[in-house]
XYZ file of C-alpha atoms in Angstrom:
381
model
C -40.311 -57.806 -28.613
C -39.863 -55.923 -25.333
C -43.174 -54.002 -25.124
C -46.893 -54.544 -24.726
C -48.489 -54.215 -28.191
C -52.041 -52.967 -28.450
C -54.335 -55.214 -30.454
C -56.139 -53.227 -33.178
C -59.558 -54.440 -32.070
C -58.887 -53.201 -28.570
C -58.455 -49.644 -29.752
C -60.630 -49.663 -32.849
C -63.793 -50.995 -31.265
C -67.033 -49.055 -30.925
C -66.001 -47.398 -27.675
C -63.184 -44.910 -28.010
C -60.321 -45.848 -25.703
C -59.138 -43.183 -23.241
C -55.637 -42.733 -21.856
C -53.910 -40.382 -19.470
C -51.357 -39.450 -22.121
C -51.313 -40.099 -25.858
C -47.768 -39.932 -27.238
C -47.177 -39.440 -30.957
C -43.789 -40.870 -31.910
C -42.007 -43.898 -30.473
C -38.381 -42.808 -30.831
C -36.038 -42.131 -27.892
C -38.048 -39.126 -26.660
C -41.481 -40.715 -26.969
C -40.421 -44.030 -25.460
C -38.690 -42.282 -22.572
C -41.783 -40.126 -21.932
C -44.083 -43.179 -21.923
C -41.852 -44.964 -19.416
C -41.865 -41.946 -17.110
C -45.659 -41.618 -17.157
C -46.062 -45.355 -16.503
C -43.549 -45.176 -13.629
C -45.802 -42.662 -11.898
C -48.904 -44.808 -12.283
C -50.326 -43.224 -15.428
C -51.682 -44.986 -18.498
C -49.851 -43.875 -21.641
C -50.497 -44.922 -25.226
C -47.469 -44.713 -27.509
C -48.228 -44.501 -31.254
C -45.528 -45.072 -33.864
C -45.536 -45.651 -37.614
C -42.716 -48.199 -37.595
C -42.782 -51.953 -37.009
C -41.158 -51.526 -33.600
C -40.551 -48.576 -31.280
C -37.145 -47.069 -30.574
C -36.726 -44.884 -33.653
C -33.197 -43.833 -34.467
C -31.683 -45.874 -31.643
C -31.989 -49.096 -33.635
C -30.002 -47.585 -36.499
C -27.200 -46.480 -34.189
C -24.613 -49.227 -33.936
C -21.889 -46.904 -32.633
C -21.125 -46.511 -28.933
C -22.383 -43.404 -27.165
C -19.751 -41.294 -25.434
C -19.848 -38.908 -22.493
C -20.728 -40.006 -18.969
C -22.064 -43.276 -17.575
C -25.480 -41.684 -16.888
C -25.706 -40.889 -20.610
C -25.025 -44.498 -21.665
C -21.338 -43.959 -22.479
C -19.857 -47.066 -24.100
C -23.285 -48.484 -24.977
C -24.429 -48.863 -28.573
C -27.640 -47.140 -29.616
C -29.580 -50.317 -30.394
C -28.629 -51.713 -26.980
C -30.069 -48.605 -25.324
C -33.217 -49.194 -27.361
C -33.467 -52.777 -26.120
C -33.052 -51.599 -22.518
C -35.850 -49.061 -22.951
C -38.159 -51.656 -24.509
C -37.530 -54.042 -21.638
C -38.358 -51.276 -19.157
C -41.523 -50.366 -21.090
C -42.597 -54.023 -21.055
C -42.049 -54.301 -17.309
C -44.210 -51.210 -16.762
C -46.985 -52.405 -19.082
C -46.704 -49.515 -21.534
C -49.263 -49.894 -24.350
C -47.830 -49.353 -27.832
C -49.673 -49.118 -31.145
C -47.333 -49.787 -34.082
C -47.588 -49.344 -37.858
C -49.889 -46.473 -37.000
C -49.890 -42.755 -37.633
C -51.660 -39.845 -35.988
C -53.111 -37.877 -38.911
C -55.477 -35.587 -37.019
C -55.482 -34.127 -33.531
C -57.629 -31.667 -31.581
C -57.343 -29.644 -28.392
C -60.281 -31.507 -26.849
C -58.052 -34.556 -26.478
C -58.988 -36.628 -29.501
C -56.421 -38.028 -31.928
C -57.307 -39.598 -35.273
C -55.151 -42.629 -36.024
C -54.751 -44.694 -39.170
C -53.465 -48.263 -39.185
C -53.398 -50.597 -42.181
C -56.246 -48.813 -43.920
C -58.365 -48.527 -40.778
C -59.052 -45.180 -39.052
C -60.204 -44.646 -35.475
C -60.065 -42.192 -32.566
C -58.253 -42.367 -29.247
C -58.615 -39.897 -26.417
C -55.989 -38.506 -24.069
C -56.060 -36.104 -21.163
C -52.711 -34.879 -22.436
C -50.624 -35.169 -25.604
C -46.868 -35.517 -25.868
C -45.630 -34.857 -29.385
C -42.327 -36.611 -30.083
C -42.607 -36.618 -33.860
C -38.880 -36.231 -34.510
C -37.357 -34.680 -37.609
C -37.185 -35.121 -41.370
C -34.052 -35.001 -43.464
C -33.263 -32.129 -45.782
C -32.371 -32.625 -49.437
C -30.665 -30.479 -52.051
C -31.315 -30.117 -55.767
C -28.779 -30.503 -58.569
C -28.792 -31.924 -62.104
C -29.198 -35.683 -61.772
C -30.590 -35.583 -58.224
C -33.544 -37.779 -59.237
C -31.365 -40.658 -60.462
C -31.590 -43.963 -58.559
C -28.719 -43.991 -56.093
C -29.266 -40.486 -54.746
C -30.729 -40.724 -51.233
C -30.548 -39.259 -47.765
C -27.934 -40.505 -45.317
C -30.710 -41.731 -43.025
C -32.086 -43.938 -45.790
C -28.631 -45.430 -46.376
C -28.230 -46.027 -42.644
C -31.586 -47.794 -42.544
C -30.541 -50.081 -45.407
C -27.254 -50.981 -43.736
C -28.108 -51.157 -40.034
C -31.719 -52.339 -40.027
C -31.975 -54.461 -43.155
C -28.384 -55.664 -43.536
C -27.841 -54.469 -47.106
C -25.704 -51.670 -48.477
C -27.308 -49.137 -50.834
C -24.266 -49.055 -53.117
C -20.644 -50.081 -53.487
C -18.939 -46.705 -53.891
C -20.486 -43.806 -52.021
C -20.058 -40.040 -52.070
C -21.274 -38.442 -48.819
C -22.474 -34.838 -48.880
C -22.191 -33.208 -45.463
C -19.535 -33.303 -42.740
C -21.844 -33.070 -39.730
C -22.192 -35.899 -37.248
C -24.748 -37.721 -39.399
C -22.515 -37.628 -42.486
C -19.437 -38.758 -40.562
C -21.129 -41.492 -38.531
C -23.088 -42.945 -41.456
C -19.950 -42.908 -43.639
C -18.101 -45.001 -41.086
C -21.042 -47.375 -40.633
C -21.378 -47.884 -44.394
C -17.698 -48.863 -44.499
C -18.303 -51.292 -41.637
C -21.104 -52.792 -43.739
C -18.740 -53.343 -46.676
C -19.173 -50.241 -48.848
C -16.411 -47.910 -49.981
C -16.800 -44.216 -49.178
C -15.081 -42.483 -52.068
C -15.217 -39.039 -50.479
C -16.977 -36.757 -48.028
C -17.639 -33.225 -49.267
C -19.081 -30.090 -47.691
C -19.698 -26.626 -49.112
C -18.626 -25.131 -45.773
C -14.986 -24.427 -44.985
C -15.141 -26.160 -41.614
C -16.107 -29.679 -40.519
C -19.493 -29.466 -38.805
C -19.332 -32.692 -36.769
C -17.459 -33.751 -33.660
C -13.726 -34.290 -34.022
C -13.993 -37.811 -32.608
C -16.164 -38.850 -35.573
C -13.964 -36.985 -38.038
C -10.869 -38.777 -36.756
C -12.462 -42.187 -37.342
C -13.100 -41.603 -41.045
C -9.714 -39.964 -41.573
C -7.916 -42.895 -39.947
C -9.374 -45.260 -42.543
C -8.296 -42.976 -45.364
C -11.531 -41.327 -46.490
C -10.716 -38.042 -48.267
C -12.642 -34.995 -47.055
C -13.040 -31.994 -49.331
C -14.316 -28.754 -47.824
C -15.580 -25.871 -49.918
C -17.028 -28.169 -52.605
C -20.553 -28.935 -53.788
C -22.131 -31.167 -56.429
C -22.339 -29.547 -59.834
C -23.939 -32.571 -61.486
C -24.601 -36.285 -61.075
C -24.120 -38.263 -64.302
C -25.717 -41.573 -65.230
C -28.296 -43.282 -67.429
C -30.529 -45.340 -65.162
C -28.428 -44.931 -61.978
C -25.590 -42.849 -60.548
C -22.323 -43.454 -62.397
C -20.182 -40.452 -61.530
C -20.352 -37.120 -59.757
C -18.990 -33.783 -60.956
C -17.815 -31.632 -58.065
C -17.142 -27.919 -58.129
C -15.399 -25.642 -55.669
C -17.365 -22.757 -54.125
C -16.203 -19.480 -52.587
C -16.980 -18.134 -49.108
C -20.463 -17.119 -50.291
C -21.056 -20.587 -51.807
C -20.811 -19.305 -55.389
C -19.314 -21.779 -57.916
C -15.721 -21.119 -58.979
C -15.361 -21.773 -62.735
C -12.625 -24.162 -63.783
C -12.536 -26.093 -60.500
C -14.588 -29.094 -61.658
C -13.509 -32.531 -60.481
C -14.918 -35.961 -61.370
C -15.519 -38.680 -58.778
C -16.623 -42.225 -59.585
C -19.546 -43.316 -57.416
C -22.738 -45.341 -57.696
C -24.441 -43.747 -54.685
C -24.766 -40.210 -53.363
C -25.858 -39.783 -49.735
C -27.157 -36.435 -48.518
C -26.465 -35.506 -44.903
C -27.452 -31.856 -45.161
C -29.407 -31.249 -41.996
C -32.718 -31.981 -40.320
C -35.926 -30.067 -39.694
C -38.392 -30.703 -36.843
C -41.627 -32.386 -37.962
C -44.119 -29.749 -36.849
C -47.328 -30.845 -38.610
C -49.212 -32.065 -35.513
C -48.062 -29.097 -33.439
C -49.361 -26.768 -36.136
C -52.693 -28.616 -36.246
C -53.028 -27.949 -32.524
C -52.246 -24.252 -33.096
C -49.138 -24.315 -30.914
C -47.316 -21.029 -31.280
C -44.242 -21.514 -33.449
C -40.847 -19.840 -33.438
C -37.614 -19.978 -35.433
C -34.171 -21.157 -34.354
C -31.400 -21.718 -36.876
C -29.147 -23.670 -34.463
C -32.053 -25.979 -33.560
C -33.196 -26.786 -37.094
C -35.605 -24.016 -38.089
C -39.323 -23.760 -37.293
C -40.400 -25.454 -34.042
C -43.022 -25.039 -31.304
C -42.325 -22.443 -28.640
C -41.847 -24.221 -25.290
C -40.362 -23.880 -21.826
C -37.816 -25.964 -19.919
C -40.616 -28.266 -18.713
C -41.469 -29.087 -22.364
C -44.824 -27.246 -22.182
C -46.088 -25.582 -25.366
C -48.491 -22.638 -25.582
C -51.381 -25.160 -25.617
C -52.150 -26.265 -22.058
C -52.496 -30.026 -22.576
C -49.711 -30.403 -25.177
C -46.059 -31.168 -24.397
C -43.194 -31.829 -26.815
C -39.844 -33.623 -26.658
C -36.892 -34.680 -28.784
C -36.088 -33.299 -32.223
C -39.467 -31.565 -32.455
C -38.212 -29.226 -29.721
C -34.901 -28.674 -31.551
C -32.362 -30.871 -33.333
C -29.884 -32.293 -30.809
C -28.463 -35.690 -29.876
C -30.297 -38.918 -28.981
C -29.085 -38.575 -25.381
C -30.748 -35.166 -25.177
C -33.951 -36.556 -26.679
C -34.039 -39.234 -23.969
C -33.758 -36.627 -21.228
C -36.326 -34.299 -22.802
C -38.734 -37.205 -23.128
C -38.171 -37.959 -19.461
C -38.935 -34.337 -18.586
C -42.107 -34.349 -20.689
C -43.235 -37.499 -18.868
C -42.503 -35.920 -15.479
C -44.375 -32.742 -16.411
C -47.366 -34.706 -17.706
C -47.425 -36.756 -14.502
C -47.467 -33.593 -12.399
C -50.172 -31.891 -14.461
C -52.311 -35.030 -14.173
C -51.875 -35.134 -10.394
C -49.867 -38.359 -10.399
C -46.991 -36.756 -8.474
C -46.878 -33.826 -6.048
C -45.036 -30.544 -6.553
C -42.019 -31.517 -4.424
C -41.497 -34.701 -6.457
C -41.944 -32.775 -9.685
C -39.315 -30.186 -8.723
C -36.883 -32.838 -7.461
C -37.124 -34.938 -10.635
C -37.018 -31.872 -12.876
C -33.838 -30.684 -11.163
C -32.208 -34.050 -11.846
C -33.124 -33.915 -15.552
C -31.970 -30.287 -15.841
C -28.590 -31.203 -14.376
C -28.237 -34.050 -16.862
C -29.182 -31.794 -19.804
C -26.678 -29.157 -18.672
C -23.923 -31.762 -18.929
C -25.046 -32.777 -22.409
C -25.093 -29.135 -23.530
C -21.600 -28.340 -22.303
C -18.771 -27.703 -24.783
C -18.694 -25.591 -27.931
C -21.497 -27.426 -29.760
C -23.722 -27.780 -26.717
C -23.364 -24.206 -25.472
C -24.622 -22.864 -28.799
C -27.679 -25.064 -28.524
C -28.209 -24.111 -24.886
C -28.271 -20.422 -25.812
C -30.751 -21.217 -28.568
C -32.873 -23.191 -26.095
C -32.860 -20.313 -23.625
C -34.113 -18.019 -26.385
C -36.946 -20.488 -27.105
C -37.878 -20.603 -23.414
C -37.969 -16.821 -23.385
C -40.231 -16.777 -26.445
C -42.603 -19.166 -24.640
C -42.832 -16.762 -21.703
C -43.533 -13.832 -24.012
C -46.205 -15.813 -25.866
C -47.972 -16.700 -22.596
C -47.986 -13.057 -21.511
C -49.880 -11.985 -24.629
């Protein structure tokens, strides 16, 4: 499988197992952090609720773009396989089908796995808990066939089945555009992509792909109602004005058996809140998230964060932030000296600067800088 699984009895025995770093979340950020700690001679434990680590990477069948150092031309699941192979070579311990449901500043984490609960101890925590998808409410939103875009992507790319034959996608961000194209690759028809905004939110390269295959995109529209008996049968659209107020008389009917919602993500902050990390707000980065600095330190001394928990960005960014969290943890644990820490941090910072270039990235960089500033202000209090 590409990693070293932890046997339940090994962790759940009478003696609580201790690790240098306990990492909650085995997606790109968490896996990258674990690899970095193990590289420097530390003993990390990676805990993830899924049947294998890698998170979103194994749902991403499209090729990454950008530079060679950011895996340009490589598909997401292939990057995941490379990371798992590296984790295996380093002897990273991974506990799957498990969830951290309690956590304390004294270094103890409560874990549940298949009905069994136990404690593990870490000198440091790295929280890489990712994000959850938003949803919207409208008449008929509880009908079978209404789901998030991430759920549809999981059906298609992990389990090899399409959630429906004729799909209406709500949201023109990268998730909506990419998942629409992948659902078509899997054999579904995307009847339409709609967005209440007047401007496409995703990258032009993704927009061009769906337009080339003839998918209509309607901006300034929302769902007025979904109609059906025991499943989605059709969708009633309605135009909205600049303030997102419905415009009477603009209704339009679209035949569809599935509605996918790609309407944004929010960081999963539950564990950070349990640890009393100071929180802050950033609209461009997904809302409420822990205050942190560029080294991924929170306001709690032994707690670091990485990935979507530190702000919604791309998988490539999550990989680099996980790497930084692993480097910082290694330094704080005395596994590397200050010169090595600064040298490796500089390399990661340079890589992140490249990822945050361009119109989309610069907005996120400014938001990140504001978060870093809030961390400094919180530590001064």
